[in-house]
Coordinates of C-alpha atoms in Angstrom, one line a residue:
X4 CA 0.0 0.0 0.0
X5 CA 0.8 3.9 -0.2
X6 CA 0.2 6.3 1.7
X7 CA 1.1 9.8 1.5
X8 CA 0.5 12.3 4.5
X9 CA 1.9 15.6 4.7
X10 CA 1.5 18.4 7.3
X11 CA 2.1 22.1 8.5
X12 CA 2.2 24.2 11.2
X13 CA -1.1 26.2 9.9
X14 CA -3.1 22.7 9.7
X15 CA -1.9 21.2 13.1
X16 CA -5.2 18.6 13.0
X17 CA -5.2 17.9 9.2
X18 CA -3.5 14.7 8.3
X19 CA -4.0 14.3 4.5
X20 CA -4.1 10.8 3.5
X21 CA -4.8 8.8 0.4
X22 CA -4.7 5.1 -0.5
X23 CA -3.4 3.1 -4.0
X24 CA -3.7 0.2 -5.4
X25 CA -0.1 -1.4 -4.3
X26 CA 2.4 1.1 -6.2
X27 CA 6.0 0.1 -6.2
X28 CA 8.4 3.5 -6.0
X29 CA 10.3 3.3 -9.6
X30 CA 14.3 2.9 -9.9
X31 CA 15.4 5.0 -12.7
X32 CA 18.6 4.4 -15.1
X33 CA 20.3 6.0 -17.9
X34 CA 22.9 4.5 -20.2
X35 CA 24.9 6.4 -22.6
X36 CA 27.0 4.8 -25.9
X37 CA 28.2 5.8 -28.6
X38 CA 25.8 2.9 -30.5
X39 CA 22.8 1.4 -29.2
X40 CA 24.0 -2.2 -29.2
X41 CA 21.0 -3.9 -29.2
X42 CA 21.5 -7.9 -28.2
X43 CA 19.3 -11.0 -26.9
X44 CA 21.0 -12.8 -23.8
X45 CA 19.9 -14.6 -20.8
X46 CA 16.6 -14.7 -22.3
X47 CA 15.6 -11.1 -22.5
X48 CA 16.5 -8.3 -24.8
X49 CA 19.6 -6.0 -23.5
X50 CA 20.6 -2.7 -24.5
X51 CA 24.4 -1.5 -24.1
X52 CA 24.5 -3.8 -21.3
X53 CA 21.0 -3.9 -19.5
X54 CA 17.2 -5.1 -19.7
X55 CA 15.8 -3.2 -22.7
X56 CA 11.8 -3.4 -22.1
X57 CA 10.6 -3.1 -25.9
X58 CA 7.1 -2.2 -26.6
X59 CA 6.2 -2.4 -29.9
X60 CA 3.4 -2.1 -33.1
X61 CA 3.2 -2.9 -36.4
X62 CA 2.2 -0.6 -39.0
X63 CA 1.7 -1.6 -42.2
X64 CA 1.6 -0.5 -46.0
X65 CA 4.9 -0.9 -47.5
X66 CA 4.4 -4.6 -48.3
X67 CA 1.0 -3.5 -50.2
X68 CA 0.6 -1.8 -53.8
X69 CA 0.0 1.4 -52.3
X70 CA 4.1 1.2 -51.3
X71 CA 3.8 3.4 -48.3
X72 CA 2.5 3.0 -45.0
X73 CA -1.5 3.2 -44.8
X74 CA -3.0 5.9 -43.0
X75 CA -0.8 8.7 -44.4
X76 CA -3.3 9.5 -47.5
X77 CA -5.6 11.5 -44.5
X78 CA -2.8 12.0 -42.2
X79 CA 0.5 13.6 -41.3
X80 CA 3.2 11.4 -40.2
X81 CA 4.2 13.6 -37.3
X82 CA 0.2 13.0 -36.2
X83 CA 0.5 9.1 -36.5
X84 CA 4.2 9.0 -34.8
X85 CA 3.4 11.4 -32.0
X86 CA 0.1 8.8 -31.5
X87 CA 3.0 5.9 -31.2
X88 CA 5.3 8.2 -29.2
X89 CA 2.6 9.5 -26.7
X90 CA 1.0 6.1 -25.9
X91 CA 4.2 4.8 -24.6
X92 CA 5.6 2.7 -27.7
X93 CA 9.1 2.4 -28.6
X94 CA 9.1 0.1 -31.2
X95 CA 7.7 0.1 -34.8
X96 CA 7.8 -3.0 -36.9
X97 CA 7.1 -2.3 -40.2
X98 CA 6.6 -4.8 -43.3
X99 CA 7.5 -4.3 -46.5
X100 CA 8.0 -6.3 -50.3
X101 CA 11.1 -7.0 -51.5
X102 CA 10.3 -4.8 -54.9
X103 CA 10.9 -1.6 -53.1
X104 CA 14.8 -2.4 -52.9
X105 CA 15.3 -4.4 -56.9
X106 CA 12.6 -1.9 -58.2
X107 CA 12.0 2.1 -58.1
X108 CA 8.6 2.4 -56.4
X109 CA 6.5 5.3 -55.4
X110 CA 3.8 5.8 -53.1
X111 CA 0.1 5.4 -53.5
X112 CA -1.2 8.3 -51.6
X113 CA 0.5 10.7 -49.7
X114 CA -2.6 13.1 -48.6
X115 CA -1.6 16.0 -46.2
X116 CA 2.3 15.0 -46.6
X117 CA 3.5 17.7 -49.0
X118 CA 7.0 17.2 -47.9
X119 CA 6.7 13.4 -49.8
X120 CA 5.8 14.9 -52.8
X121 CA 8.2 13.1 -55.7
X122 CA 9.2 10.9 -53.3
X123 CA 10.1 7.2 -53.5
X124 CA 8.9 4.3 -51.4
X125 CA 12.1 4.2 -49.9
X126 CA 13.2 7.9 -49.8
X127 CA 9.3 7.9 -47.9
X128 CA 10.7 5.1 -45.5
X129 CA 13.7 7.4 -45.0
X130 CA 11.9 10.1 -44.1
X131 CA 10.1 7.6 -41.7
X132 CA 12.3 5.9 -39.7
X133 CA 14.5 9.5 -39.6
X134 CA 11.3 10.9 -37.9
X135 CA 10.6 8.0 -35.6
X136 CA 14.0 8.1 -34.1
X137 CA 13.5 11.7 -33.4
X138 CA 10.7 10.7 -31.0
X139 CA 13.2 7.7 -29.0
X140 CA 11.2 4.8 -31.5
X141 CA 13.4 2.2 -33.1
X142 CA 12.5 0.2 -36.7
X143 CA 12.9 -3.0 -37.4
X144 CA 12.1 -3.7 -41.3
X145 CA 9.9 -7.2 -41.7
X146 CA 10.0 -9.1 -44.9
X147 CA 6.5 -9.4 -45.6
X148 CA 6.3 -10.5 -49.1
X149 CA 8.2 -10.2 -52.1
X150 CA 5.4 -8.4 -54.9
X151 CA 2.8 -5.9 -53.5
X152 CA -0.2 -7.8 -51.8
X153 CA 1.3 -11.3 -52.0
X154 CA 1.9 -12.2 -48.3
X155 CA -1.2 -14.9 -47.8
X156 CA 0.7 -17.4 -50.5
X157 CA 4.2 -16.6 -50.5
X158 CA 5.0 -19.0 -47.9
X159 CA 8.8 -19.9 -48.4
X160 CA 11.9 -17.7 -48.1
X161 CA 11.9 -17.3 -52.1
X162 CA 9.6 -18.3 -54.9
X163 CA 9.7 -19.3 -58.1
X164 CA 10.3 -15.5 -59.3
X165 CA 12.9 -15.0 -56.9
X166 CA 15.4 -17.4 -55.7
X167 CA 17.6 -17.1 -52.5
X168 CA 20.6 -15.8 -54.1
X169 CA 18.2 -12.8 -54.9
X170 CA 16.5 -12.1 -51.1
X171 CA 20.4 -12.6 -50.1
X172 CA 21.1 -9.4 -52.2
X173 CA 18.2 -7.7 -51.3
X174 CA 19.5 -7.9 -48.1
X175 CA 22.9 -6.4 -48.6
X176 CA 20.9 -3.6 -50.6
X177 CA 19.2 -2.8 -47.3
X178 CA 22.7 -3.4 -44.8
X179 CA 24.4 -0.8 -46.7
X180 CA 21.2 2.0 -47.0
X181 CA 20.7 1.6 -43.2
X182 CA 24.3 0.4 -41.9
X183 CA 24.5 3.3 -40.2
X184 CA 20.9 4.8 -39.0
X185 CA 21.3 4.2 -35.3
X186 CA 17.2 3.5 -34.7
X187 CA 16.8 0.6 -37.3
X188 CA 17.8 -2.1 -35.6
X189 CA 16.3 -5.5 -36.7
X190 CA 15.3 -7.4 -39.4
X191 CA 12.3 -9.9 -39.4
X192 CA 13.9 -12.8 -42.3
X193 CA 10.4 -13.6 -43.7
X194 CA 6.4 -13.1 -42.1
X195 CA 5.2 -16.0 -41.3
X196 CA 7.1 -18.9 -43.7
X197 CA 4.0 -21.5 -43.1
X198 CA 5.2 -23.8 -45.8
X199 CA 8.2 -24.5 -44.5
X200 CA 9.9 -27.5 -42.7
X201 CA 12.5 -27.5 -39.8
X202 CA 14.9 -29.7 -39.0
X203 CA 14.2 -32.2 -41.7
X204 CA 17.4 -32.0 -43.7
X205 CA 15.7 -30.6 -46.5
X206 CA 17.4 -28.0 -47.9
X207 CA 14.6 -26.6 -49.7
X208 CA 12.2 -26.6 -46.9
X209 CA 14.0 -26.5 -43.9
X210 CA 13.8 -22.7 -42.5
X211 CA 16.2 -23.3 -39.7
X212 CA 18.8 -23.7 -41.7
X213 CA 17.8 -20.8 -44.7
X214 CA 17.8 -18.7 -41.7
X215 CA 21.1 -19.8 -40.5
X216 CA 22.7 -18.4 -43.9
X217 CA 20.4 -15.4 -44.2
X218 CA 21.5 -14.3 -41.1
X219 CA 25.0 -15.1 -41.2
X220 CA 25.0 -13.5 -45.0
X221 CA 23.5 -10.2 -43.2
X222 CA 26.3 -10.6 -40.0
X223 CA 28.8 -11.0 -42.2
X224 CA 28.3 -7.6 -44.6
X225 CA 30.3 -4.6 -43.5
X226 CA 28.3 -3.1 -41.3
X227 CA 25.3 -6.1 -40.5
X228 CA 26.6 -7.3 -37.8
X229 CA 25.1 -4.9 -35.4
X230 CA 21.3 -5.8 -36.0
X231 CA 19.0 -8.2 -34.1
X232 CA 18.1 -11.4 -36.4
X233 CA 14.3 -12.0 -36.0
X234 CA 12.9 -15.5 -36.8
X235 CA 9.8 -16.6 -36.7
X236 CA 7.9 -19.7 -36.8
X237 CA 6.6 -22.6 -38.8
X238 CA 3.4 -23.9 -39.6
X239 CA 3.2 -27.9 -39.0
X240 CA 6.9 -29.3 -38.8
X241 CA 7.5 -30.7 -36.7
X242 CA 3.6 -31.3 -35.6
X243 CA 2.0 -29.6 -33.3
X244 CA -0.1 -31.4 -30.7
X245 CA -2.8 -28.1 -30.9
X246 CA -2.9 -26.2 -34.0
X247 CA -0.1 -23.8 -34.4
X248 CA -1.1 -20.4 -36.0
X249 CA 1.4 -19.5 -39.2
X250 CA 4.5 -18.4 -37.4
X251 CA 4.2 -19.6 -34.1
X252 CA 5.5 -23.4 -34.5
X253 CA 8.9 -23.3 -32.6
X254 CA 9.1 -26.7 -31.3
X255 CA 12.0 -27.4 -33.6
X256 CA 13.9 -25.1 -31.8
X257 CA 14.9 -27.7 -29.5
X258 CA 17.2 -30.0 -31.6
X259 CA 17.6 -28.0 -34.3
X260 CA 18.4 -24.4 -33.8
X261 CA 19.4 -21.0 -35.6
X262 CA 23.1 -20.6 -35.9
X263 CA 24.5 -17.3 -36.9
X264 CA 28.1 -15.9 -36.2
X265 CA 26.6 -13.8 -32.9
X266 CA 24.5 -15.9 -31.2
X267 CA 23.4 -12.7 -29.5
X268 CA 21.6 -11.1 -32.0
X269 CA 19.1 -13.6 -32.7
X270 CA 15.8 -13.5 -31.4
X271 CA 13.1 -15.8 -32.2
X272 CA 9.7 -14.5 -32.9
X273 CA 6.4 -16.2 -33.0
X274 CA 3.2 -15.1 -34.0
X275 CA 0.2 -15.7 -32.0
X276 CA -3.3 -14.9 -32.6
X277 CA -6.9 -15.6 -31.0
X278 CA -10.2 -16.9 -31.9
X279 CA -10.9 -13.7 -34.1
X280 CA -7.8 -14.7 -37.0
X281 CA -8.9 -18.4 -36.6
X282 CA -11.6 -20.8 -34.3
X283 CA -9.1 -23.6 -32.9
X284 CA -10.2 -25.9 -30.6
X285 CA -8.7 -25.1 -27.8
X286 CA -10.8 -22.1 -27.6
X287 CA -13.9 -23.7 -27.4
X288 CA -12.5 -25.8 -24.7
X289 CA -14.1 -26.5 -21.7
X290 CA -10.8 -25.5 -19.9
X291 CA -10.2 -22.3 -22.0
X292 CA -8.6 -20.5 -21.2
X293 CA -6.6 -22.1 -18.7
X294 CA -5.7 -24.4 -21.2
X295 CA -3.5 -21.7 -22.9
X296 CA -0.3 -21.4 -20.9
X297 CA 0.3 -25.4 -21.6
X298 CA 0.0 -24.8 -25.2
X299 CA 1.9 -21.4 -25.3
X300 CA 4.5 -23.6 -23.2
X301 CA 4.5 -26.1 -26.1
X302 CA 4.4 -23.5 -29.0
X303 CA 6.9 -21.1 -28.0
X304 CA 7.3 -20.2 -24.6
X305 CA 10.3 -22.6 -23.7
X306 CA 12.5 -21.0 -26.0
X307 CA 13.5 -18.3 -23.4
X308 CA 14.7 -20.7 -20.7
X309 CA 15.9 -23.7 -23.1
X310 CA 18.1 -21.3 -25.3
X311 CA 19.1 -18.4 -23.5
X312 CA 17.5 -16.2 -26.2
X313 CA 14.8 -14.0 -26.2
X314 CA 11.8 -14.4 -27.6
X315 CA 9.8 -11.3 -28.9
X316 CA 6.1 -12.0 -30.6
X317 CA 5.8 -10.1 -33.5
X318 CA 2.1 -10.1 -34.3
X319 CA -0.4 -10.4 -31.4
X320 CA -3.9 -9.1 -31.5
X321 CA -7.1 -8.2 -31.9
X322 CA -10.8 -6.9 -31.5
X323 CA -11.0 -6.2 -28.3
X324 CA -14.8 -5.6 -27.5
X325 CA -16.1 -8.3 -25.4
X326 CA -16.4 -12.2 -25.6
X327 CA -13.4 -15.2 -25.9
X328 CA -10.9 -12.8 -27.9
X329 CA -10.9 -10.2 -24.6
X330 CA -10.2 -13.4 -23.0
X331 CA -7.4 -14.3 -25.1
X332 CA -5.9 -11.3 -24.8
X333 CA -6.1 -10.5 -21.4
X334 CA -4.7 -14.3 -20.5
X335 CA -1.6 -14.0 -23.1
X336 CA -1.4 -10.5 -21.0
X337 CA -1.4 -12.4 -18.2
X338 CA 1.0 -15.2 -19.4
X339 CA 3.1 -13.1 -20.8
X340 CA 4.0 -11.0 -17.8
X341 CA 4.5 -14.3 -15.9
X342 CA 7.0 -15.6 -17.6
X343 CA 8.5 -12.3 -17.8
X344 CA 8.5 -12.3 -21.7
X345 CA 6.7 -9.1 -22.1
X346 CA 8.6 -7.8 -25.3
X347 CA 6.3 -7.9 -28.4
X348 CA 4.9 -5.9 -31.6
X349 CA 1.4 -5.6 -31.1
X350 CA -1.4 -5.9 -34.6
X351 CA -1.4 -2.9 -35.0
X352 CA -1.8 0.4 -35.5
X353 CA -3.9 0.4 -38.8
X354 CA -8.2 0.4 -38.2
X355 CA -8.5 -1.4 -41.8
X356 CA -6.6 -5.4 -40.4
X357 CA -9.5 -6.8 -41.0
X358 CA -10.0 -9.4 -38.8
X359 CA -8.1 -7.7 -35.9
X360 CA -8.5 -4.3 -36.2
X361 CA -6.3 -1.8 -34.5
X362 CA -5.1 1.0 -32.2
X363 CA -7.0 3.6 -34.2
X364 CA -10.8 3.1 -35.4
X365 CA -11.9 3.4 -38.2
X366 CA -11.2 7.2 -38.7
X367 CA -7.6 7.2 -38.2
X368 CA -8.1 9.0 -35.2
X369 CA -9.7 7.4 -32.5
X370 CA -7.9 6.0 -29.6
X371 CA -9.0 2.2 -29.1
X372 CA -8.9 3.0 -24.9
X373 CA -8.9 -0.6 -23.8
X374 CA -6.4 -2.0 -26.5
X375 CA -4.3 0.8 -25.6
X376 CA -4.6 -0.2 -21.8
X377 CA -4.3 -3.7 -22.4
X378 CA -0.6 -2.5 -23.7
X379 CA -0.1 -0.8 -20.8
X380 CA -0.5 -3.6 -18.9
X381 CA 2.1 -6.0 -20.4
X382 CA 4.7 -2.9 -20.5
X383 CA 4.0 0.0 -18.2
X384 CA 7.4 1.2 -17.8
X385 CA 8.8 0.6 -21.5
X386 CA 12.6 2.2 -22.0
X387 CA 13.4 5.3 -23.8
X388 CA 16.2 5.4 -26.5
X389 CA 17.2 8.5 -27.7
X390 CA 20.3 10.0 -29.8
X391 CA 22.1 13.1 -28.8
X392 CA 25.0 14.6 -29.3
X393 CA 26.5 11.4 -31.0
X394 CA 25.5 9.5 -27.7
X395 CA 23.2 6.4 -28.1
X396 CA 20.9 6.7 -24.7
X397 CA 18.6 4.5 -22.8
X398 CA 16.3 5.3 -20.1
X399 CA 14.7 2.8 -17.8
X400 CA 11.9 3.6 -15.2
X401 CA 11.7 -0.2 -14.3
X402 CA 9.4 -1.3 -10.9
X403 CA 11.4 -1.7 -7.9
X404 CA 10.3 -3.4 -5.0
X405 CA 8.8 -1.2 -2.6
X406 CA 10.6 0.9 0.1
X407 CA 10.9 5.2 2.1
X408 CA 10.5 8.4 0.7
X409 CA 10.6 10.9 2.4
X410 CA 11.5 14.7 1.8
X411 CA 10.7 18.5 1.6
X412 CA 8.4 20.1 -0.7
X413 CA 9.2 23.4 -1.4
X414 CA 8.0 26.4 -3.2
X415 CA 11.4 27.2 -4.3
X416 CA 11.5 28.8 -7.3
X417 CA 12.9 26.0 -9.3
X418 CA 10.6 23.7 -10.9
X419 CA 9.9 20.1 -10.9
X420 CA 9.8 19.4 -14.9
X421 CA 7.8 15.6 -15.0
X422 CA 6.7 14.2 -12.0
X423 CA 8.2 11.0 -12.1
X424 CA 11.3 12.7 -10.8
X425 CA 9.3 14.3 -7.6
X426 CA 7.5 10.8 -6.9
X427 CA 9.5 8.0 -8.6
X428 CA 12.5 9.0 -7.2
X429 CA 15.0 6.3 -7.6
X430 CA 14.5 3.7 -4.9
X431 CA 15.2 0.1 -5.4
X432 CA 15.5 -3.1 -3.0
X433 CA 12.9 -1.3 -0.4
X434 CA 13.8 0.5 2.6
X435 CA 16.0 3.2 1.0
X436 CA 15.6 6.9 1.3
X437 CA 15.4 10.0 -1.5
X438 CA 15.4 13.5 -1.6
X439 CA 12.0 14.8 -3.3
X440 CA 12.8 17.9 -5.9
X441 CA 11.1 21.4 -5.1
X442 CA 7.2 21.6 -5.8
X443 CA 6.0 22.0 -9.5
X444 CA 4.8 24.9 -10.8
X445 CA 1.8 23.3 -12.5
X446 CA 0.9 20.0 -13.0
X447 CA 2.9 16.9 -14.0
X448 CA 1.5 13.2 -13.8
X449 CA 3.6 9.9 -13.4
X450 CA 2.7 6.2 -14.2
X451 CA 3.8 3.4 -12.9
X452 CA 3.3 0.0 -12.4
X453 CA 2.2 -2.0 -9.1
X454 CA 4.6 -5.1 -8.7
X455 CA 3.2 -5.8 -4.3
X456 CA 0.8 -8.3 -4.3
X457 CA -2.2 -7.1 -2.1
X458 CA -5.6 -9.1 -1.1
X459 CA -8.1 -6.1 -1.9
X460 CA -10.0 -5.5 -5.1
X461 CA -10.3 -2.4 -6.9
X462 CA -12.6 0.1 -5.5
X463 CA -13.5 3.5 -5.6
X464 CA -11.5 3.5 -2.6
X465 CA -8.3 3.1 -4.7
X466 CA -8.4 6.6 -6.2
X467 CA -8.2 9.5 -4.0
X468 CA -7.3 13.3 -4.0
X469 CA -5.3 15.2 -1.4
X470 CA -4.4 18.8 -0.9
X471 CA -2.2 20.3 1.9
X472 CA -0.4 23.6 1.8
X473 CA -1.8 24.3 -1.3
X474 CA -0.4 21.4 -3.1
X475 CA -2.7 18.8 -4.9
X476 CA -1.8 15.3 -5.2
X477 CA -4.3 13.1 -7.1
X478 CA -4.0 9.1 -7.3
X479 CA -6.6 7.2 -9.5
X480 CA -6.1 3.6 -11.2
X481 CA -5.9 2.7 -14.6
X482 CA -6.1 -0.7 -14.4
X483 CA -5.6 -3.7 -12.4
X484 CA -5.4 -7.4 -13.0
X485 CA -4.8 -10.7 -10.6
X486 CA -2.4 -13.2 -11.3
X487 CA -0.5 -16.0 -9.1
X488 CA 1.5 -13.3 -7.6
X489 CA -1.4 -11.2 -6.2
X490 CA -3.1 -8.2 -7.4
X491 CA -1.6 -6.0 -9.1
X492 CA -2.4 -2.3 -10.8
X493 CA -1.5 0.7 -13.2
X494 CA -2.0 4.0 -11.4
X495 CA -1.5 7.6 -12.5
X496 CA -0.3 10.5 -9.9
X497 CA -0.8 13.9 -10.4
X498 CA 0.7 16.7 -8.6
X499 CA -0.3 20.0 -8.9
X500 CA 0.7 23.2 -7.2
X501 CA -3.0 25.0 -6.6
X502 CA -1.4 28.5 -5.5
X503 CA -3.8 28.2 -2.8
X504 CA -1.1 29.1 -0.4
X505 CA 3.0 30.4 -0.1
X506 CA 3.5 27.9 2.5
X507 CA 6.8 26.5 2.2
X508 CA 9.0 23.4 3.2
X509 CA 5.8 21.0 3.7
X510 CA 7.4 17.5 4.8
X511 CA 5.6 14.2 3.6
X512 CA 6.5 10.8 3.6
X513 CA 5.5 8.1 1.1
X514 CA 5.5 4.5 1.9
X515 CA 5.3 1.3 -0.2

C-alpha cells in the first residue's frame, strides 16, 4: 500500500491521506553509448549492457501496392508518430516487399504530406524511420512479401520469381542503405514462412537452416553485424499437438536451432493470434482459457529458458470488444508477464486489419482506450532510447520493489519538470531513502506499475485526491489485474501546485 501524509504548522489537525492500489516507488537508469548495441541474452532483450523493455506495433503498408504505409493519404506522419510516441511505444515494426529495394517504387497516396511529394517508397521510408527516431522509436524492417499484396501465399523464403541468391542481395541492398541509421535495428527474415519445414534436412524446406545463412549473410556484410536477427515460426513441422497459427511453430527449436556468427543477435519471434484470426479448438474448450499457458509452453514459450534467447512475438492481437478474444488477450497478457516475456509488436496500429483491427478506429483517429490499456499492462514502464549529441541513450523507469521516501516540498523557485522525478525518485530493493525535488509549478502526472501483491480488489477507494499547503496530489487507477503473484495495478499520480497558499518546506512521507 501507499500512503502519502503531509503536514504544517497552519493545519496542526489535518493529516491528509490517500490510498493506492499497491504502487512500487520506480528505480530509474540511464545509459549512454556511442551505438545502441541492441542484443538478446539470458533470455531477455539488453541494451548496451542492460534489460531493454521493448514495446512495440506494427504498422503496415509498404508490403502492399500502395508502397507506403496506410494511414498517411488522410494523415501527417508527425500526427500518426506522436500517436506511437505519446501512448508509450518504442518500437515500430514495419513490413515491407522486397520490390521496393530491386525496383524504383512510389507511393500510393500521400494526402496531407507535401513534404513526400516526388518521393520514393524508400526515400518515404527514410523520411520515416529518420522521424521515428526523433521521438526515441526504433524500426525494425519485416520481410513481408516479395510483390505488392502477396503475403497470404508466398510462404517460403523465395519463390519461383525469386530465388535465395536474390533475397540474399536484397539484403545487402538494405545493410548498406541503413548500416548506419542508429534506430533501425532489426530485421524480421520472412512473415510467417507457413510452408516451411524444420529440421528435416531438407534444404529446400528446412527454414532453420535458410535462416542460419540469411542471417549469417546479413552478420557477415560490413556493417550487418550490429542488428538483431528476427525469426519466426513454422506452420506444422515438426507437428504440433494443438494447431499452431502461421509463425508460431517453434518446437523445432529444441534439436535444431538458428546458428548465426553472434548468437546474441538472434531473437526468435512467433506469432500468436486468438479466436478472431482463426476458431481452434482449444478455444472452445471446456478449460479455455486455462488451457493456454500449456499450449503457449508447447508452442513457443520454452524458448526463453531452453536457449538463453529472447523471444519477442511479433504479431499479437485483436478486436477487443467483449467475448473469448478479450479473454485471449487479457490471459496472453497475463502469461506473458508471468513468464517475464513481455517484449512484443502488437497488430497494430492500422483500423483497416480486418480481422483484428487496431489501435486507431476506423477514422484514423480514435484511440482504441482498452487496447491501448491492455498495452499498458504488459509494458508500463517501457525504455526510452534517444540519440544526442553522438550519444546512443537508454532510459529505464523499471518497478522496484517497494521501500521510504521521504522529503521536503518546497516552493522554491525551481521547478519540478515531470513528475516522475518528484515521486519516482530512484529507490530500489525497499527500505532506501530519496530527496523529493522542489514543488512544480503546475501540474505533472507519473505512471507506474504495481509489482506488491495485495488481497483487496479495486474500488472507488483506490483513487483519491489530497491537498495540503496548497499542493494537490491526485491518485486514481488505470487498471488492475490478478495473477498467481497477487493483485496487481496501473496507477497515475498527479501533482499539482493549486497557488492556494506560499507555504513552504511542507514535509511528507510516502511509503510502499
Amino acid at each position: 500500500m501507499m500512503f502519502l501524509s503531509s503536514s504544517h504548522k497552519c493545519l496542526v489537525a489535518l493529516l491528509c491521506t490517500w490510498l493506492v492500489l499497491s504502487p512500487a516507488v520506480l528505480a530509474a537508469s540511464n545509459k549512454c553509448a556511442s551505438s545502441l548495441d541492441l542484443t538478446s541474452e539470458n533470455g531477455v532483450l539488453m541494451a548496451n549492457g542492460e534489460r531493454f523493455y521493448l514495446k512495440g506495433l506494427n504498422w503496415f503498408g509498404f508490403e502492399t501496392a500502395q508502397n507506403i504505409p496506410h494511414g498517411l493519404w488522410g494523415n501527417t506522419l508527425a500526427k500518426l508518430l506522436d500517436f506511437v510516441k505519446n501512448n508509450n511505444f518504442n518500437a515500430i515494426r514495419m513490413p515491407f516487399h522486397m520490390e521496393l529495394f530491386t525496383q524504383t517504387k512510389y507511393p500510393g497516396s500521400i494526402g496531407p504530406n507535401s513534404n513526400m511529394a516526388g518521393m520514393s517508397s524508400l526515400q518515404v521510408m527514410d523520411l520515416i524511420i529518420s522521424e521515428a527516431g526523433k521521438r526515441g522509436l526504433v524500426i525494425m524492417l519485416d520481410l513481408h512479401s516479395f510483390t505488392p499484396d502477396s503475403f497470404m501465399s508466398e510462404n517460403m523464403w523465395y519463390t519461383s520469381r525469386y530465388s535465395e541468391a536474390q533475397v540474399l542481395n536484397m539484403w545487402t541492398t538494405i545493410v548498406a542503405r541503413y548500416k548506419n541509421t542508429w534506430n533501425l535495428v532489426a530485421f524480421d527474415l520472412k512473415n510467417e514462412p507457413y510452408g516451411c519445414t524444420w529440421g528435416t534436412g531438407n534444404m529446400a524446406t528446412d527454414w532453420n537452416a535458410a535462416a542460419s545463412r540469411i542471417g549469417t549473410h546479413i552478420q557477415n556484410l560490413d556493417g550487418g553485424s550490429r542488428f538483431l536477427i528476427f525469426v519466426e515460426g513454422v506452420s506444422s513441422s515438426p507437428p504440433c499437438a494443438d494447431a499452431c497459427f502461421w509463425g508460431e511453430n517453434l518446437k523445432g527449436v529444441t534439436t535444431h536451432p538458428v546458428s548465426i556468427p553472434n548468437m546474441k543477435k538472434l531473437v526468435y519471434s512467433p506469432h500468436t493470434y486468438g479466436p478472431d484470426v482463426s476458431a481452434q479448438a482449444y478455444f472452445s474448450a471446456s478449460n479455455f482459457p486455462a488451457n493456454m499457458p500449456a499450449i503457449w509452453n508447447d508452442h513457443y514459450g520454452f524458448v526463453p529458458s531452453t536457449t538463453g534467447h529472447a523471444i519477442v512475438i511479433g504479431e499479437w492481437g485483436g478486436h477487443y470488444s467483449g467475448g473469448s478474444n478479450n479473454i485471449w488477450m487479457d490471459s496472453l497478457v497475463t502469461y506473458l508477464l508471468a513468464k517475464g516475456t513481455t517484449d512484443t509488436f502488437y497488430w497494430c496500429l492500422n483500423p483497416n486489419s480486418g480481422d483484428t483491427g487496431g489501435l486507431l478506429g476506423e477514422d484514423w483517429t480514435t484511440p482504441q482506450t482498452g487496447k491501448l490499456a491492455l498495452n499498458a499492462r504488459l509494458v508500463p514502464n517501457p525504455s526510452v532510447p534517444s540519440a544526442t549529441n553522438g550519444q546512443i541513450c537508454v532510459s529505464n523507469t523499471a518497478p522496484g520493489s517497494g521501500g521510504l521516501v521521504s522529503g521536503v516540498v518546497s516552493s522554491a523557485a525551481a521547478a519540478v519538470t515531470t513528475a516522475a522525478a518528484a515521486v519516482t525518485t530512484a529507490v530500489s530493493g525497499g527500505g532506501g531513502g530519496a530527496v523529493i525535488p522542489p514543488r512544480p509549478s503546475s501540474t505533472t502526472t507519473t505512471t507506474g506499475q504495481a509489482t506488491n501483491p495485495v488481497t483487496s480488489s479495486v474500488s472507488s477507494g483506490d483513487s483519491g485526491s489530497s491537498s495540503c499547503a496548497g499542493m494537490t496530489i491526485t491518485t486514481s487507477i488505470r487498471s488492475s489485474w490478478t495473477d498467481g503473484a497477487g493483485t496487481h495495478g496501473i496507477y497515475d499520480i498527479v501533482l499539482a501546485n493549486t497557488g492556494s497558499s506560499s507555504a513552504s518546506n511542507v514535509p511528507f512521507t510516502i511509503t510502499v
